[in-house]
PDB file of C-alpha atoms and ligand atoms in Angstrom:
ATOM      1  CA  MET A  26      83.861 201.753 116.475  1.00 51.00           C
ATOM      2  CA  ASP A  27      83.122 200.792 120.027  1.00 66.00           C
ATOM      3  CA  ASP A  28      79.636 199.859 120.229  1.00 69.00           C
ATOM      4  CA  ASN A  29      80.137 197.918 116.452  1.00 90.00           C
ATOM      5  CA  LEU A  30      83.125 195.830 118.488  1.00 92.00           C
ATOM      6  CA  LEU A  31      80.999 194.000 120.800  1.00 94.00           C
ATOM      7  CA  SER A  32      78.169 193.622 118.507  1.00 95.00           C
ATOM      8  CA  GLN A  33      80.105 192.009 115.544  1.00 96.00           C
ATOM      9  CA  LEU A  34      82.028 189.929 118.070  1.00 97.00           C
ATOM     10  CA  ASN A  35      79.044 188.869 119.405  1.00 96.00           C
ATOM     11  CA  THR A  36      77.206 188.046 115.777  1.00 96.00           C
ATOM     12  CA  SER A  37      80.539 187.148 114.152  1.00 97.00           C
ATOM     13  CA  GLY A  38      82.507 185.472 116.785  1.00 98.00           C
ATOM     14  CA  PHE A  39      85.623 187.687 115.217  1.00 98.00           C
ATOM     15  CA  VAL A  40      85.985 191.663 114.540  1.00 98.00           C
ATOM     16  CA  ILE A  41      88.548 193.625 112.838  1.00 98.00           C
ATOM     17  CA  ILE A  42      90.174 196.524 113.896  1.00 97.00           C
ATOM     18  CA  PRO A  43      92.519 197.718 110.616  1.00 98.00           C
ATOM     19  CA  SER A  44      95.896 199.690 110.717  1.00 98.00           C
ATOM     20  CA  PHE A  45      96.403 199.330 114.675  1.00 98.00           C
ATOM     21  CA  LEU A  46      99.528 199.699 115.059  1.00 98.00           C
ATOM     22  CA  THR A  47     101.784 203.073 114.121  1.00 97.00           C
ATOM     23  CA  PRO A  48     104.886 202.302 111.351  1.00 97.00           C
ATOM     24  CA  SER A  49     106.945 203.169 114.690  1.00 96.00           C
ATOM     25  CA  GLN A  50     105.477 200.279 116.619  1.00 97.00           C
ATOM     26  CA  LEU A  51     105.119 198.226 113.187  1.00 98.00           C
ATOM     27  CA  SER A  52     108.887 198.643 113.142  1.00 97.00           C
ATOM     28  CA  THR A  53     110.053 197.907 116.543  1.00 97.00           C
ATOM     29  CA  LEU A  54     107.523 194.723 117.359  1.00 98.00           C
ATOM     30  CA  ARG A  55     109.016 193.116 113.754  1.00 98.00           C
ATOM     31  CA  THR A  56     112.893 193.944 115.207  1.00 98.00           C
ATOM     32  CA  ALA A  57     112.234 191.888 118.565  1.00 98.00           C
ATOM     33  CA  SER A  58     109.608 189.198 116.798  1.00 98.00           C
ATOM     34  CA  THR A  59     112.091 187.894 114.386  1.00 98.00           C
ATOM     35  CA  THR A  60     115.120 187.957 116.905  1.00 98.00           C
ATOM     36  CA  LEU A  61     113.447 186.204 118.923  1.00 98.00           C
ATOM     37  CA  ILE A  62     111.751 183.370 116.692  1.00 98.00           C
ATOM     38  CA  THR A  63     115.686 183.229 115.385  1.00 96.00           C
ATOM     39  CA  LEU A  64     117.340 182.564 118.788  1.00 96.00           C
ATOM     40  CA  SER A  65     114.088 179.933 119.377  1.00 97.00           C
ATOM     41  CA  SER A  66     114.392 177.657 116.474  1.00 95.00           C
ATOM     42  CA  GLN A  67     118.123 177.604 117.226  1.00 93.00           C
ATOM     43  CA  GLY A  68     116.973 176.313 120.840  1.00 93.00           C
ATOM     44  CA  LYS A  69     117.880 179.287 122.421  1.00 95.00           C
ATOM     45  CA  TRP A  70     114.224 180.120 124.160  1.00 97.00           C
ATOM     46  CA  PRO A  71     112.532 176.367 124.954  1.00 95.00           C
ATOM     47  CA  HIS A  72     109.335 177.701 125.248  1.00 96.00           C
ATOM     48  CA  VAL A  73     108.062 177.235 121.448  1.00 96.00           C
ATOM     49  CA  ARG A  74     105.549 175.462 119.620  1.00 95.00           C
ATOM     50  CA  THR A  75     106.731 172.531 117.665  1.00 94.00           C
ATOM     51  CA  THR A  76     105.604 172.036 114.170  1.00 90.00           C
ATOM     52  CA  GLY A  77     103.549 168.757 114.198  1.00 83.00           C
ATOM     53  CA  LYS A  78     101.884 169.314 117.563  1.00 87.00           C
ATOM     54  CA  GLN A  79      98.616 171.234 117.920  1.00 85.00           C
ATOM     55  CA  PHE A  80      97.640 172.210 121.714  1.00 82.00           C
ATOM     56  CA  PRO A  81     100.255 172.152 124.963  1.00 80.00           C
ATOM     57  CA  PRO A  82     102.191 170.492 126.499  1.00 82.00           C
ATOM     58  CA  TRP A  83     104.752 171.208 123.977  1.00 85.00           C
ATOM     59  CA  ASP A  84     108.356 169.495 123.849  1.00 88.00           C
ATOM     60  CA  PRO A  85     111.134 172.058 123.405  1.00 88.00           C
ATOM     61  CA  SER A  86     113.979 169.082 123.243  1.00 89.00           C
ATOM     62  CA  LEU A  87     112.400 168.073 120.117  1.00 88.00           C
ATOM     63  CA  VAL A  88     114.096 171.948 118.334  1.00 89.00           C
ATOM     64  CA  PRO A  89     116.597 172.230 116.262  1.00 80.00           C
ATOM     65  CA  ASN A  90     115.137 168.773 114.746  1.00 82.00           C
ATOM     66  CA  SER A  91     111.696 170.231 114.341  1.00 86.00           C
ATOM     67  CA  GLY A  92     110.929 173.510 113.153  1.00 91.00           C
ATOM     68  CA  ILE A  93     108.705 175.769 115.342  1.00 95.00           C
ATOM     69  CA  TRP A  94     105.445 177.588 114.191  1.00 95.00           C
ATOM     70  CA  GLY A  95     105.152 180.214 117.901  1.00 96.00           C
ATOM     71  CA  VAL A  96     107.154 181.014 120.834  1.00 97.00           C
ATOM     72  CA  GLN A  97     105.360 181.603 124.126  1.00 96.00           C
ATOM     73  CA  HIS A  98     105.737 183.797 126.943  1.00 97.00           C
ATOM     74  CA  LEU A  99     106.502 187.267 125.519  1.00 98.00           C
ATOM     75  CA  LEU A 100     106.233 189.255 129.223  1.00 98.00           C
ATOM     76  CA  HIS A 101     108.675 186.400 130.499  1.00 97.00           C
ATOM     77  CA  PRO A 102     111.354 187.832 132.724  1.00 97.00           C
ATOM     78  CA  ASP A 103     113.482 185.948 131.105  1.00 97.00           C
ATOM     79  CA  LEU A 104     113.107 186.621 127.254  1.00 97.00           C
ATOM     80  CA  PRO A 105     116.549 186.639 125.840  1.00 97.00           C
ATOM     81  CA  LEU A 106     116.607 190.271 123.965  1.00 97.00           C
ATOM     82  CA  PRO A 107     117.984 193.241 124.623  1.00 97.00           C
ATOM     83  CA  GLN A 108     115.912 195.562 127.418  1.00 96.00           C
ATOM     84  CA  ASP A 109     114.321 197.485 124.690  1.00 96.00           C
ATOM     85  CA  GLN A 110     112.613 194.615 122.694  1.00 97.00           C
ATOM     86  CA  ARG A 111     111.316 193.387 125.577  1.00 97.00           C
ATOM     87  CA  ASN A 112     109.731 196.609 126.774  1.00 98.00           C
ATOM     88  CA  ALA A 113     108.214 196.997 123.171  1.00 98.00           C
ATOM     89  CA  PHE A 114     106.091 193.784 124.139  1.00 98.00           C
ATOM     90  CA  ILE A 115     105.473 194.838 127.471  1.00 98.00           C
ATOM     91  CA  GLN A 116     104.034 198.014 126.391  1.00 98.00           C
ATOM     92  CA  LEU A 117     102.176 196.711 123.676  1.00 98.00           C
ATOM     93  CA  TYR A 118     100.289 194.171 125.540  1.00 98.00           C
ATOM     94  CA  PHE A 119      99.454 196.993 128.586  1.00 97.00           C
ATOM     95  CA  SER A 120      98.907 199.700 126.298  1.00 97.00           C
ATOM     96  CA  PRO A 121      95.910 201.554 127.125  1.00 96.00           C
ATOM     97  CA  LYS A 122      94.381 201.535 123.300  1.00 96.00           C
ATOM     98  CA  LEU A 123      94.561 197.704 123.165  1.00 97.00           C
ATOM     99  CA  LEU A 124      93.231 197.231 126.927  1.00 96.00           C
ATOM    100  CA  SER A 125      90.123 199.830 126.235  1.00 95.00           C
ATOM    101  CA  LEU A 126      89.206 198.025 123.421  1.00 96.00           C
ATOM    102  CA  SER A 127      89.309 195.032 125.666  1.00 96.00           C
ATOM    103  CA  ARG A 128      87.174 196.514 128.542  1.00 95.00           C
ATOM    104  CA  THR A 129      84.197 196.540 125.715  1.00 95.00           C
ATOM    105  CA  ILE A 130      84.854 193.677 125.205  1.00 95.00           C
ATOM    106  CA  LEU A 131      84.397 192.390 128.332  1.00 94.00           C
ATOM    107  CA  SER A 132      81.747 195.110 129.054  1.00 92.00           C
ATOM    108  CA  LEU A 133      83.997 196.748 132.216  1.00 93.00           C
ATOM    109  CA  PRO A 134      83.679 200.395 132.217  1.00 88.00           C
ATOM    110  CA  PRO A 135      86.641 202.440 130.772  1.00 83.00           C
ATOM    111  CA  ASN A 136      89.249 202.983 132.577  1.00 73.00           C
ATOM    112  CA  ASN A 137      90.114 206.231 133.724  1.00 60.00           C
ATOM    113  CA  ASN A 138      91.117 207.864 137.044  1.00 51.00           C
ATOM    114  CA  ASN A 139      88.027 207.712 138.520  1.00 49.00           C
ATOM    115  CA  ASN A 140      87.419 203.975 138.805  1.00 49.00           C
ATOM    116  CA  ASN A 141      88.636 202.237 140.989  1.00 49.00           C
ATOM    117  CA  ASP A 142      90.675 199.070 139.075  1.00 48.00           C
ATOM    118  CA  SER A 143      91.075 197.647 141.984  1.00 47.00           C
ATOM    119  CA  ASP A 144      87.886 196.444 142.446  1.00 44.00           C
ATOM    120  CA  SER A 145      87.818 192.689 141.645  1.00 41.00           C
ATOM    121  CA  GLY A 146      84.233 192.603 140.021  1.00 41.00           C
ATOM    122  CA  SER A 147      85.747 195.258 137.469  1.00 56.00           C
ATOM    123  CA  GLY A 148      89.709 194.603 136.974  1.00 89.00           C
ATOM    124  CA  LEU A 149      90.840 192.588 133.555  1.00 95.00           C
ATOM    125  CA  VAL A 150      93.429 189.698 133.860  1.00 94.00           C
ATOM    126  CA  MET A 151      96.816 189.044 132.496  1.00 95.00           C
ATOM    127  CA  GLU A 152      96.297 186.116 130.607  1.00 95.00           C
ATOM    128  CA  LEU A 153      98.589 184.768 127.123  1.00 95.00           C
ATOM    129  CA  PHE A 154     100.953 186.414 125.138  1.00 98.00           C
ATOM    130  CA  ASN A 155     102.735 184.874 122.278  1.00 97.00           C
ATOM    131  CA  LEU A 156     103.504 184.501 118.490  1.00 98.00           C
ATOM    132  CA  LEU A 157     103.337 182.473 115.438  1.00 97.00           C
ATOM    133  CA  CYS A 158     104.842 182.638 113.335  1.00 97.00           C
ATOM    134  CA  LYS A 159     105.789 180.425 109.640  1.00 95.00           C
ATOM    135  CA  PRO A 160     107.122 177.180 110.418  1.00 94.00           C
ATOM    136  CA  THR A 161     110.729 177.248 110.458  1.00 94.00           C
ATOM    137  CA  ASN A 162     111.531 174.132 108.506  1.00 92.00           C
ATOM    138  CA  ASN A 163     109.761 175.977 105.925  1.00 91.00           C
ATOM    139  CA  GLN A 164     107.901 173.289 105.712  1.00 90.00           C
ATOM    140  CA  SER A 165     103.751 173.870 105.409  1.00 90.00           C
ATOM    141  CA  PHE A 166     101.291 172.426 107.674  1.00 89.00           C
ATOM    142  CA  LYS A 167      97.806 172.931 109.102  1.00 93.00           C
ATOM    143  CA  LEU A 168      96.094 172.836 112.093  1.00 95.00           C
ATOM    144  CA  THR A 169      93.030 171.339 112.565  1.00 96.00           C
ATOM    145  CA  TRP A 170      89.178 172.898 112.912  1.00 97.00           C
ATOM    146  CA  HIS A 171      89.000 173.402 116.468  1.00 97.00           C
ATOM    147  CA  ARG A 172      87.359 175.310 119.306  1.00 97.00           C
ATOM    148  CA  ASP A 173      90.014 175.506 121.965  1.00 92.00           C
ATOM    149  CA  ASP A 174      88.164 174.969 124.964  1.00 89.00           C
ATOM    150  CA  ILE A 175      86.184 172.446 124.058  1.00 94.00           C
ATOM    151  CA  PRO A 176      86.810 168.997 122.817  1.00 94.00           C
ATOM    152  CA  PRO A 177      85.666 167.355 119.409  1.00 96.00           C
ATOM    153  CA  SER A 178      84.478 164.626 121.685  1.00 96.00           C
ATOM    154  CA  ALA A 179      81.573 167.492 123.037  1.00 97.00           C
ATOM    155  CA  THR A 180      78.328 166.511 122.466  1.00 97.00           C
ATOM    156  CA  ALA A 181      75.523 168.712 120.839  1.00 97.00           C
ATOM    157  CA  SER A 182      74.429 169.431 124.270  1.00 97.00           C
ATOM    158  CA  GLU A 183      78.018 169.869 125.641  1.00 97.00           C
ATOM    159  CA  GLU A 184      78.896 172.249 123.221  1.00 97.00           C
ATOM    160  CA  ALA A 185      75.484 174.741 123.432  1.00 96.00           C
ATOM    161  CA  GLU A 186      76.391 174.556 127.424  1.00 95.00           C
ATOM    162  CA  LYS A 187      79.901 176.018 126.860  1.00 93.00           C
ATOM    163  CA  LEU A 188      79.537 178.070 124.007  1.00 96.00           C
ATOM    164  CA  HIS A 189      78.601 181.906 124.134  1.00 95.00           C
ATOM    165  CA  ARG A 190      75.526 183.536 123.522  1.00 94.00           C
ATOM    166  CA  ILE A 191      74.341 186.746 122.633  1.00 91.00           C
ATOM    167  CA  GLY A 192      74.237 189.220 125.259  1.00 88.00           C
ATOM    168  CA  GLU A 193      75.922 187.262 127.505  1.00 93.00           C
ATOM    169  CA  VAL A 194      78.674 188.726 129.243  1.00 93.00           C
ATOM    170  CA  TYR A 195      82.240 187.390 127.411  1.00 94.00           C
ATOM    171  CA  SER A 196      85.251 186.539 130.531  1.00 91.00           C
ATOM    172  CA  HIS A 197      87.815 186.901 128.102  1.00 92.00           C
ATOM    173  CA  THR A 198      89.059 187.942 124.922  1.00 95.00           C
ATOM    174  CA  GLN A 199      91.828 186.590 122.585  1.00 97.00           C
ATOM    175  CA  TRP A 200      93.540 188.924 119.342  1.00 98.00           C
ATOM    176  CA  ASN A 201      95.567 188.466 116.627  1.00 98.00           C
ATOM    177  CA  LEU A 202      98.370 191.070 116.012  1.00 98.00           C
ATOM    178  CA  PRO A 203      99.886 190.378 112.066  1.00 98.00           C
ATOM    179  CA  LEU A 204     103.263 192.357 111.644  1.00 98.00           C
ATOM    180  CA  TYR A 205     103.121 191.314 108.220  1.00 98.00           C
ATOM    181  CA  GLN A 206      99.829 190.219 105.988  1.00 97.00           C
ATOM    182  CA  ASP A 207      98.387 187.258 107.135  1.00 97.00           C
ATOM    183  CA  SER A 208      95.375 185.018 106.059  1.00 97.00           C
ATOM    184  CA  SER A 209      96.612 181.920 108.053  1.00 97.00           C
ATOM    185  CA  LEU A 210      93.577 182.204 110.432  1.00 98.00           C
ATOM    186  CA  VAL A 211      90.501 180.570 109.078  1.00 98.00           C
ATOM    187  CA  LEU A 212      86.735 180.376 110.582  1.00 98.00           C
ATOM    188  CA  VAL A 213      83.633 179.722 110.383  1.00 98.00           C
ATOM    189  CA  PRO A 214      81.352 183.235 111.350  1.00 98.00           C
ATOM    190  CA  GLY A 215      78.553 182.304 113.905  1.00 98.00           C
ATOM    191  CA  SER A 216      79.957 178.543 114.691  1.00 98.00           C
ATOM    192  CA  HIS A 217      80.800 180.410 118.563  1.00 98.00           C
ATOM    193  CA  LEU A 218      77.126 180.713 119.087  1.00 98.00           C
ATOM    194  CA  ARG A 219      75.671 176.892 117.835  1.00 98.00           C
ATOM    195  CA  PRO A 220      77.067 173.292 118.327  1.00 98.00           C
ATOM    196  CA  ARG A 221      78.581 171.987 115.064  1.00 98.00           C
ATOM    197  CA  THR A 222      76.289 170.680 112.223  1.00 98.00           C
ATOM    198  CA  ASP A 223      76.573 166.974 111.705  1.00 97.00           C
ATOM    199  CA  PHE A 224      78.726 168.063 108.450  1.00 97.00           C
ATOM    200  CA  GLU A 225      80.785 169.643 110.389  1.00 98.00           C
ATOM    201  CA  ARG A 226      80.942 166.947 113.214  1.00 97.00           C
ATOM    202  CA  GLU A 227      82.002 163.912 110.765  1.00 96.00           C
ATOM    203  CA  ALA A 228      84.268 166.165 108.384  1.00 97.00           C
ATOM    204  CA  ASP A 229      88.375 165.496 108.162  1.00 97.00           C
ATOM    205  CA  PRO A 230      89.721 167.825 110.965  1.00 96.00           C
ATOM    206  CA  TYR A 231      91.999 169.034 108.188  1.00 96.00           C
ATOM    207  CA  GLU A 232      89.097 169.611 105.944  1.00 97.00           C
ATOM    208  CA  ALA A 233      89.799 172.010 103.285  1.00 96.00           C
ATOM    209  CA  ASN A 234      86.362 173.555 102.764  1.00 95.00           C
ATOM    210  CA  LEU A 235      84.197 173.667 105.577  1.00 97.00           C
ATOM    211  CA  PRO A 236      80.797 175.630 104.193  1.00 97.00           C
ATOM    212  CA  GLY A 237      80.338 179.616 105.084  1.00 98.00           C
ATOM    213  CA  GLN A 238      84.101 179.236 106.549  1.00 98.00           C
ATOM    214  CA  VAL A 239      86.237 182.385 105.809  1.00 98.00           C
ATOM    215  CA  VAL A 240      90.169 183.202 105.760  1.00 98.00           C
ATOM    216  CA  VAL A 241      90.722 185.927 107.590  1.00 98.00           C
ATOM    217  CA  ASP A 242      92.854 188.365 105.928  1.00 98.00           C
ATOM    218  CA  LEU A 243      94.509 190.535 107.397  1.00 98.00           C
ATOM    219  CA  ASN A 244      96.981 193.791 106.649  1.00 98.00           C
ATOM    220  CA  GLU A 245     100.123 194.446 108.757  1.00 98.00           C
ATOM    221  CA  GLY A 246      98.916 196.030 111.855  1.00 98.00           C
ATOM    222  CA  ASP A 247      95.556 194.906 111.693  1.00 98.00           C
ATOM    223  CA  LEU A 248      94.413 193.452 114.726  1.00 98.00           C
ATOM    224  CA  VAL A 249      91.186 190.853 115.029  1.00 98.00           C
ATOM    225  CA  PHE A 250      89.582 189.517 118.169  1.00 98.00           C
ATOM    226  CA  TYR A 251      87.706 186.608 118.289  1.00 98.00           C
ATOM    227  CA  ASP A 252      86.042 183.827 119.985  1.00 97.00           C
ATOM    228  CA  ASN A 253      88.238 181.177 121.196  1.00 95.00           C
ATOM    229  CA  ASN A 254      85.446 178.739 120.907  1.00 97.00           C
ATOM    230  CA  ILE A 255      84.371 179.778 116.899  1.00 98.00           C
ATOM    231  CA  LEU A 256      84.897 176.684 114.846  1.00 98.00           C
ATOM    232  CA  HIS A 257      88.749 177.780 113.767  1.00 98.00           C
ATOM    233  CA  CYS A 258      92.017 175.903 112.069  1.00 97.00           C
ATOM    234  CA  GLY A 259      95.496 177.461 110.659  1.00 96.00           C
ATOM    235  CA  VAL A 260      96.930 176.772 107.637  1.00 95.00           C
ATOM    236  CA  TYR A 261     100.749 177.695 107.553  1.00 93.00           C
ATOM    237  CA  GLY A 262     102.416 177.664 104.367  1.00 88.00           C
ATOM    238  CA  GLY A 263     106.179 177.127 104.512  1.00 81.00           C
ATOM    239  CA  GLU A 264     107.361 179.718 102.155  1.00 84.00           C
ATOM    240  CA  LYS A 265     105.018 183.244 103.352  1.00 89.00           C
ATOM    241  CA  GLU A 266     105.952 185.198 106.041  1.00 93.00           C
ATOM    242  CA  ARG A 267     104.110 185.095 108.817  1.00 97.00           C
ATOM    243  CA  VAL A 268     104.899 187.067 112.350  1.00 98.00           C
ATOM    244  CA  THR A 269     101.978 187.226 113.989  1.00 98.00           C
ATOM    245  CA  LEU A 270     101.140 188.797 118.079  1.00 98.00           C
ATOM    246  CA  HIS A 271      98.472 186.686 119.459  1.00 98.00           C
ATOM    247  CA  GLY A 272      97.375 187.649 123.026  1.00 97.00           C
ATOM    248  CA  SER A 273      94.789 187.166 125.361  1.00 96.00           C
ATOM    249  CA  VAL A 274      93.115 188.801 128.328  1.00 96.00           C
ATOM    250  CA  GLY A 275      90.115 188.351 130.421  1.00 94.00           C
ATOM    251  CA  ARG A 276      87.912 189.949 133.346  1.00 92.00           C
ATOM    252  CA  ALA A 277      88.433 188.627 137.068  1.00 89.00           C
ATOM    253  CA  PRO A 278      86.345 186.116 137.788  1.00 83.00           C
ATOM    254  CA  VAL A 279      82.938 186.745 139.533  1.00 77.00           C
ATOM    255  CA  GLY A 280      82.364 183.129 140.087  1.00 70.00           C
ATOM    256  CA  GLY A 281      82.899 180.830 142.546  1.00 66.00           C
ATOM    257  CA  GLY A 282      85.262 177.776 141.829  1.00 67.00           C
ATOM    258  CA  GLY A 283      84.323 175.715 138.557  1.00 72.00           C
ATOM    259  CA  GLU A 284      84.097 179.582 136.905  1.00 73.00           C
ATOM    260  CA  VAL A 285      87.743 180.132 138.228  1.00 77.00           C
ATOM    261  CA  LYS A 286      89.191 176.495 137.406  1.00 76.00           C
ATOM    262  CA  LYS A 287      88.006 176.920 133.921  1.00 75.00           C
ATOM    263  CA  ARG A 288      89.640 180.139 132.973  1.00 78.00           C
ATOM    264  CA  ALA A 289      93.073 179.778 135.115  1.00 79.00           C
ATOM    265  CA  ARG A 290      92.950 176.755 132.866  1.00 75.00           C
ATOM    266  CA  ASN A 291      92.901 178.412 129.909  1.00 75.00           C
ATOM    267  CA  VAL A 292      95.975 180.614 131.219  1.00 83.00           C
ATOM    268  CA  LEU A 293      97.903 178.332 133.609  1.00 80.00           C
ATOM    269  CA  GLN A 294      97.953 175.296 131.287  1.00 77.00           C
ATOM    270  CA  HIS A 295     100.827 177.071 129.477  1.00 78.00           C
ATOM    271  CA  GLY A 296     103.301 177.755 132.439  1.00 85.00           C
ATOM    272  CA  VAL A 297     102.599 180.990 132.972  1.00 90.00           C
ATOM    273  CA  GLY A 298     102.571 180.407 136.714  1.00 88.00           C
ATOM    274  CA  GLU A 299     106.205 179.067 136.650  1.00 89.00           C
ATOM    275  CA  TRP A 300     107.030 183.167 135.872  1.00 94.00           C
ATOM    276  CA  VAL A 301     104.358 185.677 136.262  1.00 93.00           C
ATOM    277  CA  GLU A 302     105.320 186.719 139.493  1.00 93.00           C
ATOM    278  CA  ARG A 303     108.636 187.533 138.435  1.00 95.00           C
ATOM    279  CA  ALA A 304     107.811 189.245 135.627  1.00 96.00           C
ATOM    280  CA  ASP A 305     109.132 193.087 135.122  1.00 97.00           C
ATOM    281  CA  PHE A 306     107.096 195.836 134.308  1.00 97.00           C
ATOM    282  CA  GLY A 307     109.557 198.219 135.083  1.00 97.00           C
ATOM    283  CA  CYS A 308     109.302 200.003 131.799  1.00 98.00           C
ATOM    284  CA  LEU A 309     105.795 201.180 132.667  1.00 98.00           C
ATOM    285  CA  GLU A 310     104.957 204.279 134.467  1.00 96.00           C
ATOM    286  CA  GLY A 311     101.801 206.056 136.619  1.00 95.00           C
ATOM    287  CA  ARG A 312      98.850 204.747 135.667  1.00 93.00           C
ATOM    288  CA  GLU A 313      99.544 202.190 133.078  1.00 95.00           C
ATOM    289  CA  ARG A 314     102.044 200.569 135.931  1.00 96.00           C
ATOM    290  CA  GLU A 315      98.787 200.128 138.338  1.00 95.00           C
ATOM    291  CA  VAL A 316      96.760 198.537 135.774  1.00 95.00           C
ATOM    292  CA  ALA A 317      99.357 196.112 134.711  1.00 96.00           C
ATOM    293  CA  GLU A 318     100.390 195.271 138.427  1.00 96.00           C
ATOM    294  CA  GLY A 319      96.808 194.662 138.900  1.00 95.00           C
ATOM    295  CA  MET A 320      96.718 192.531 135.503  1.00 95.00           C
ATOM    296  CA  ARG A 321      99.431 190.818 136.928  1.00 95.00           C
ATOM    297  CA  GLU A 322      98.380 190.356 140.672  1.00 93.00           C
ATOM    298  CA  ARG A 323      94.511 189.305 139.274  1.00 92.00           C
ATOM    299  CA  LEU A 324      96.016 186.052 137.198  1.00 91.00           C
ATOM    300  CA  VAL A 325      98.345 185.075 140.584  1.00 90.00           C
ATOM    301  CA  GLU A 326      95.192 184.866 142.929  1.00 88.00           C
ATOM    302  CA  MET A 327      92.883 183.028 140.402  1.00 85.00           C
ATOM    303  CA  GLY A 328      95.875 180.394 140.130  1.00 85.00           C
ATOM    304  CA  ARG A 329      96.530 180.633 144.113  1.00 84.00           C
ATOM    305  CA  ARG A 330      92.204 179.487 143.976  1.00 81.00           C
ATOM    306  CA  VAL A 331      92.854 176.662 142.144  1.00 78.00           C
ATOM    307  CA  GLY A 332      95.858 175.175 143.696  1.00 69.00           C
ATOM    308  CA  GLU A 333      99.463 173.306 142.354  1.00 51.00           C
ATOM    309  CA  GLY A 334      98.542 171.022 139.301  1.00 52.00           C
ATOM    310  CA  GLY A 335      95.064 171.998 139.699  1.00 52.00           C
ATOM    311  CA  VAL A 336      94.102 172.937 135.686  1.00 49.00           C
ATOM    312  CA  GLY A 337      94.673 170.276 133.670  1.00 51.00           C
ATOM    313  CA  PHE A 338      95.006 170.949 129.304  1.00 47.00           C
ATOM    314  CA  SER A 339      91.882 171.317 128.086  1.00 51.00           C
ATOM    315  CA  LEU A 340      92.514 169.884 124.633  1.00 50.00           C
ATOM    316  CA  VAL A 341      95.111 167.430 123.584  1.00 51.00           C
ATOM    317  CA  GLY A 342      97.331 166.818 120.536  1.00 55.00           C
TER     318      GLY A 342
HETATM  319  O1  LIG B 420      96.743 180.614 113.494  1.00 55.82           O
HETATM  320  C1  LIG B 420      96.310 181.136 113.793  1.00 55.82           C
HETATM  321  O2  LIG B 420      95.815 182.203 113.969  1.00 55.82           O
HETATM  322  C2  LIG B 420      95.545 179.933 114.827  1.00 55.82           C
HETATM  323  C3  LIG B 420      96.252 179.435 115.931  1.00 55.82           C
HETATM  324  C4  LIG B 420      95.362 178.243 116.767  1.00 55.82           C
HETATM  325  O3  LIG B 420      94.196 177.993 116.467  1.00 55.82           O
HETATM  326  C5  LIG B 420      95.322 178.159 118.159  1.00 55.82           C
HETATM  327  O4  LIG B 420      96.612 178.551 118.860  1.00 55.82           O
HETATM  328  O5  LIG B 420      94.752 176.936 118.757  1.00 55.82           O
END
């Protein structure tokens, strides 16, 4: 599967790994997630995505009048959950199985005791871990067609400049892991490699049928990695259950300030910098703990290099 994984991601912009979670992981993660969604929708956890807004910064004061469609920061040390439920998120995010797939995608060598993951060029970087849910006000809504780190105002040549090229090493990767069957993510395969067509550029931002679009149909426990600059949108029914874990990891930047700033923006625009140094990974042991601490340290280091308030936001709206 491993070679296939990267080549499918390279060419299509997404790749599905069926049945990634065991039934017991699925059950533990469902309990933790549904508790968190309930508390967040009652205003007891402020890091939420409110319906009607697509990108950060988010405004928790709108809750509970406004529904939520996502909960942020599943590795946050103050998450209002019992310890065993917080541990379930930490153990999943840093699980060797997930990180090993991520290393393949990021063209990093396997992590074993023979290689030193602390080498800055070969290490993973902790990024985002959030969850996406059915709008809690039970009203359907949609996200516009977008690329996560390229604004719609970009010219074709600006797009081409930032888009992935086959053979280029990915510096970061993003995944969705649904805990219930999920068909909310819609994307245009291959659009991570090319600027928008005239039709795509001029289409209504909520266009229901872009040529070639595919609904990413996932069963509970399936995993999809996708290029976050693929042209994609979200379609959220008000009734259909959705609890989908949504995360990303990166590889330590090897370039100078420009690359570090771009990479740091992807993560720190969500406010991770405010708590990452306090996150407690004490439920992990041995090599897993070492890897997690290394990943955290590399994120902290990236934040240090860009400085306070220096990252801005990728997209507005
Ligand atoms: O709902 C999804 O899976 C996509 C979310 C998305 O596009 C985003 O967070 O920018």
